[in-house]
């Protein structure tokens, strides 16, 4: 787990540079790695890590806002991104309860904060990448298990999709 976190720190540090948003992204890398490993092993995303991440992520992004170009607008978009992604996952969990767990719903809001910070295109890419990665993982698991029943941890796909979008849209502004 430490190697994955270190690799993510390196990628984010290289891609983002000394930008005010870097501490927020490093927090996501740390908690996301932890949640990803837990979800793979236990197929759950514990509230004790997801729920505090809302406040921590929002505080770190709010702290970055005054030192970032269009920081107030970015923070507003982060909040909108959080609400929209949470709402989308909540509706999906309500309509297809066997497809998305409530841990995924709770994680989606945190990821929506970050994706929203980087804008609409990052938000859309994060959402699409999540479902493409989830589809590939699901098919791979069905092939490996030789069954059409393919329950698997979706949190790592959500985190990887968000990471792909964040790395794509987080180039230094200077």
mmCIF file of C-alpha atoms in Angstrom:
data_model
loop_
_atom_site.group_PDB
_atom_site.id
_atom_site.type_symbol
_atom_site.label_atom_id
_atom_site.label_comp_id
_atom_site.label_asym_id
_atom_site.label_seq_id
_atom_site.Cartn_x
_atom_site.Cartn_y
_atom_site.Cartn_z
ATOM 1 C CA UNK A 1 0.000 0.000 0.000
ATOM 2 C CA UNK A 2 2.871 2.353 0.813
ATOM 3 C CA UNK A 3 4.427 1.847 -2.622
ATOM 4 C CA UNK A 4 1.161 2.701 -4.357
ATOM 5 C CA UNK A 5 0.758 5.840 -2.256
ATOM 6 C CA UNK A 6 4.364 6.861 -2.935
ATOM 7 C CA UNK A 7 3.902 6.316 -6.670
ATOM 8 C CA UNK A 8 0.739 8.428 -6.648
ATOM 9 C CA UNK A 9 2.505 11.166 -4.684
ATOM 10 C CA UNK A 10 5.281 11.144 -7.275
ATOM 11 C CA UNK A 11 2.881 11.307 -10.219
ATOM 12 C CA UNK A 12 0.833 14.091 -8.667
ATOM 13 C CA UNK A 13 3.903 16.060 -7.597
ATOM 14 C CA UNK A 14 5.367 15.756 -11.085
ATOM 15 C CA UNK A 15 2.116 16.615 -12.859
ATOM 16 C CA UNK A 16 0.804 19.358 -10.572
ATOM 17 C CA UNK A 17 4.017 20.895 -9.287
ATOM 18 C CA UNK A 18 4.025 23.352 -6.384
ATOM 19 C CA UNK A 19 0.421 24.424 -6.882
ATOM 20 C CA UNK A 20 -1.856 25.297 -3.939
ATOM 21 C CA UNK A 21 -4.145 22.358 -4.777
ATOM 22 C CA UNK A 22 -1.345 19.782 -4.355
ATOM 23 C CA UNK A 23 -1.990 19.081 -0.631
ATOM 24 C CA UNK A 24 -5.641 18.315 -1.416
ATOM 25 C CA UNK A 25 -4.611 15.920 -4.172
ATOM 26 C CA UNK A 26 -2.042 14.235 -1.935
ATOM 27 C CA UNK A 27 -4.750 13.694 0.672
ATOM 28 C CA UNK A 28 -6.941 12.066 -1.977
ATOM 29 C CA UNK A 29 -4.046 9.828 -3.019
ATOM 30 C CA UNK A 30 -3.513 8.670 0.566
ATOM 31 C CA UNK A 31 -7.141 8.073 1.518
ATOM 32 C CA UNK A 32 -7.959 6.733 -1.945
ATOM 33 C CA UNK A 33 -5.198 4.146 -1.758
ATOM 34 C CA UNK A 34 -6.404 3.056 1.664
ATOM 35 C CA UNK A 35 -10.022 2.841 0.507
ATOM 36 C CA UNK A 36 -9.076 1.014 -2.679
ATOM 37 C CA UNK A 37 -7.180 -1.682 -0.796
ATOM 38 C CA UNK A 38 -9.970 -2.065 1.764
ATOM 39 C CA UNK A 39 -12.610 -2.335 -0.969
ATOM 40 C CA UNK A 40 -10.640 -4.974 -2.875
ATOM 41 C CA UNK A 41 -10.186 -7.053 0.266
ATOM 42 C CA UNK A 42 -13.510 -6.540 2.087
ATOM 43 C CA UNK A 43 -15.830 -5.181 -0.657
ATOM 44 C CA UNK A 44 -16.757 -2.189 1.463
ATOM 45 C CA UNK A 45 -15.785 1.464 1.825
ATOM 46 C CA UNK A 46 -15.871 2.286 5.551
ATOM 47 C CA UNK A 47 -17.688 5.429 6.655
ATOM 48 C CA UNK A 48 -14.851 6.207 9.064
ATOM 49 C CA UNK A 49 -12.703 7.068 6.026
ATOM 50 C CA UNK A 50 -15.213 8.285 3.433
ATOM 51 C CA UNK A 51 -17.315 10.619 5.565
ATOM 52 C CA UNK A 52 -14.461 12.664 7.118
ATOM 53 C CA UNK A 53 -13.005 13.001 3.621
ATOM 54 C CA UNK A 54 -15.823 15.376 2.692
ATOM 55 C CA UNK A 55 -14.751 17.917 5.295
ATOM 56 C CA UNK A 56 -11.023 17.378 4.837
ATOM 57 C CA UNK A 57 -11.179 17.633 1.044
ATOM 58 C CA UNK A 58 -13.464 20.673 1.166
ATOM 59 C CA UNK A 59 -11.180 22.394 3.694
ATOM 60 C CA UNK A 60 -8.053 21.690 1.632
ATOM 61 C CA UNK A 61 -9.684 22.911 -1.572
ATOM 62 C CA UNK A 62 -11.073 25.983 0.208
ATOM 63 C CA UNK A 63 -7.573 26.721 1.527
ATOM 64 C CA UNK A 64 -6.180 26.459 -2.012
ATOM 65 C CA UNK A 65 -8.868 28.696 -3.534
ATOM 66 C CA UNK A 66 -7.463 32.128 -2.535
ATOM 67 C CA UNK A 67 -4.088 31.209 -4.042
ATOM 68 C CA UNK A 68 -5.464 29.773 -7.282
ATOM 69 C CA UNK A 69 -6.640 31.597 -10.373
ATOM 70 C CA UNK A 70 -10.453 31.652 -10.286
ATOM 71 C CA UNK A 71 -10.307 29.931 -6.901
ATOM 72 C CA UNK A 72 -13.800 30.968 -5.816
ATOM 73 C CA UNK A 73 -15.275 29.705 -9.082
ATOM 74 C CA UNK A 74 -13.281 26.463 -8.818
ATOM 75 C CA UNK A 75 -14.516 25.880 -5.279
ATOM 76 C CA UNK A 76 -18.101 26.547 -6.348
ATOM 77 C CA UNK A 77 -17.675 24.039 -9.181
ATOM 78 C CA UNK A 78 -16.209 21.556 -6.696
ATOM 79 C CA UNK A 79 -19.343 21.791 -4.564
ATOM 80 C CA UNK A 80 -21.575 21.436 -7.621
ATOM 81 C CA UNK A 81 -19.503 18.478 -8.832
ATOM 82 C CA UNK A 82 -19.852 16.847 -5.428
ATOM 83 C CA UNK A 83 -23.640 17.254 -5.360
ATOM 84 C CA UNK A 84 -24.141 16.080 -8.939
ATOM 85 C CA UNK A 85 -21.936 13.005 -8.720
ATOM 86 C CA UNK A 86 -23.391 12.021 -5.351
ATOM 87 C CA UNK A 87 -26.901 12.477 -6.752
ATOM 88 C CA UNK A 88 -26.122 10.421 -9.838
ATOM 89 C CA UNK A 89 -24.722 7.536 -7.797
ATOM 90 C CA UNK A 90 -27.562 7.765 -5.277
ATOM 91 C CA UNK A 91 -30.173 7.468 -8.030
ATOM 92 C CA UNK A 92 -28.263 4.561 -9.550
ATOM 93 C CA UNK A 93 -28.085 2.786 -6.165
ATOM 94 C CA UNK A 94 -31.817 3.375 -5.675
ATOM 95 C CA UNK A 95 -32.754 2.062 -9.134
ATOM 96 C CA UNK A 96 -30.285 -0.854 -9.191
ATOM 97 C CA UNK A 97 -29.422 -1.643 -5.561
ATOM 98 C CA UNK A 98 -27.404 -4.714 -6.524
ATOM 99 C CA UNK A 99 -25.137 -2.668 -8.800
ATOM 100 C CA UNK A 100 -23.774 0.144 -6.632
ATOM 101 C CA UNK A 101 -23.304 0.026 -2.881
ATOM 102 C CA UNK A 102 -23.825 2.911 -0.496
ATOM 103 C CA UNK A 103 -20.070 3.055 0.106
ATOM 104 C CA UNK A 104 -19.662 3.838 -3.595
ATOM 105 C CA UNK A 105 -22.358 6.502 -3.296
ATOM 106 C CA UNK A 106 -20.542 8.136 -0.367
ATOM 107 C CA UNK A 107 -17.173 7.986 -2.141
ATOM 108 C CA UNK A 108 -18.681 9.546 -5.268
ATOM 109 C CA UNK A 109 -19.328 12.848 -3.507
ATOM 110 C CA UNK A 110 -15.706 13.132 -2.421
ATOM 111 C CA UNK A 111 -14.501 12.381 -5.936
ATOM 112 C CA UNK A 112 -17.031 14.862 -7.311
ATOM 113 C CA UNK A 113 -15.435 17.594 -5.186
ATOM 114 C CA UNK A 114 -12.061 17.028 -6.809
ATOM 115 C CA UNK A 115 -13.366 16.514 -10.326
ATOM 116 C CA UNK A 116 -15.550 19.607 -10.075
ATOM 117 C CA UNK A 117 -12.544 21.686 -8.973
ATOM 118 C CA UNK A 118 -10.883 20.928 -12.311
ATOM 119 C CA UNK A 119 -14.010 21.681 -14.336
ATOM 120 C CA UNK A 120 -16.781 20.126 -16.335
ATOM 121 C CA UNK A 121 -14.483 18.273 -18.732
ATOM 122 C CA UNK A 122 -12.557 16.674 -15.863
ATOM 123 C CA UNK A 123 -15.842 15.723 -14.192
ATOM 124 C CA UNK A 124 -17.164 14.080 -17.353
ATOM 125 C CA UNK A 125 -13.876 12.285 -18.052
ATOM 126 C CA UNK A 126 -13.766 11.021 -14.466
ATOM 127 C CA UNK A 127 -17.292 9.656 -14.747
ATOM 128 C CA UNK A 128 -16.729 8.033 -18.144
ATOM 129 C CA UNK A 129 -13.331 6.595 -17.203
ATOM 130 C CA UNK A 130 -14.850 5.080 -14.064
ATOM 131 C CA UNK A 131 -17.487 3.196 -16.009
ATOM 132 C CA UNK A 132 -15.098 2.104 -18.766
ATOM 133 C CA UNK A 133 -12.653 0.778 -16.163
ATOM 134 C CA UNK A 134 -15.538 -0.817 -14.267
ATOM 135 C CA UNK A 135 -16.778 -2.508 -17.433
ATOM 136 C CA UNK A 136 -13.330 -3.848 -18.281
ATOM 137 C CA UNK A 137 -12.850 -5.069 -14.706
ATOM 138 C CA UNK A 138 -16.293 -6.674 -14.668
ATOM 139 C CA UNK A 139 -15.721 -8.529 -17.933
ATOM 140 C CA UNK A 140 -12.274 -9.634 -16.757
ATOM 141 C CA UNK A 141 -13.708 -10.944 -13.508
ATOM 142 C CA UNK A 142 -16.509 -12.792 -15.305
ATOM 143 C CA UNK A 143 -13.981 -14.424 -17.642
ATOM 144 C CA UNK A 144 -11.669 -15.364 -14.777
ATOM 145 C CA UNK A 145 -14.532 -16.795 -12.698
ATOM 146 C CA UNK A 146 -16.228 -18.368 -15.732
ATOM 147 C CA UNK A 147 -19.592 -17.073 -14.625
ATOM 148 C CA UNK A 148 -21.844 -14.197 -15.587
ATOM 149 C CA UNK A 149 -22.168 -13.256 -11.937
ATOM 150 C CA UNK A 150 -19.461 -10.687 -11.541
ATOM 151 C CA UNK A 151 -19.822 -8.874 -8.218
ATOM 152 C CA UNK A 152 -16.641 -6.926 -7.536
ATOM 153 C CA UNK A 153 -15.303 -3.902 -5.702
ATOM 154 C CA UNK A 154 -16.211 -0.826 -7.756
ATOM 155 C CA UNK A 155 -14.407 1.704 -5.526
ATOM 156 C CA UNK A 156 -10.985 1.089 -7.117
ATOM 157 C CA UNK A 157 -12.496 1.755 -10.561
ATOM 158 C CA UNK A 158 -14.000 4.992 -9.263
ATOM 159 C CA UNK A 159 -10.673 6.054 -7.777
ATOM 160 C CA UNK A 160 -8.697 5.108 -10.896
ATOM 161 C CA UNK A 161 -11.157 6.916 -13.180
ATOM 162 C CA UNK A 162 -10.976 10.036 -11.041
ATOM 163 C CA UNK A 163 -7.179 9.834 -10.917
ATOM 164 C CA UNK A 164 -6.998 9.586 -14.703
ATOM 165 C CA UNK A 165 -9.147 12.702 -15.058
ATOM 166 C CA UNK A 166 -7.271 14.615 -12.360
ATOM 167 C CA UNK A 167 -3.905 13.828 -13.929
ATOM 168 C CA UNK A 168 -5.271 14.875 -17.325
ATOM 169 C CA UNK A 169 -6.552 18.243 -16.096
ATOM 170 C CA UNK A 170 -4.109 19.195 -13.334
ATOM 171 C CA UNK A 171 -1.217 20.729 -15.248
ATOM 172 C CA UNK A 172 0.437 23.706 -13.508
ATOM 173 C CA UNK A 173 -1.156 27.033 -14.368
ATOM 174 C CA UNK A 174 2.103 28.967 -14.673
#
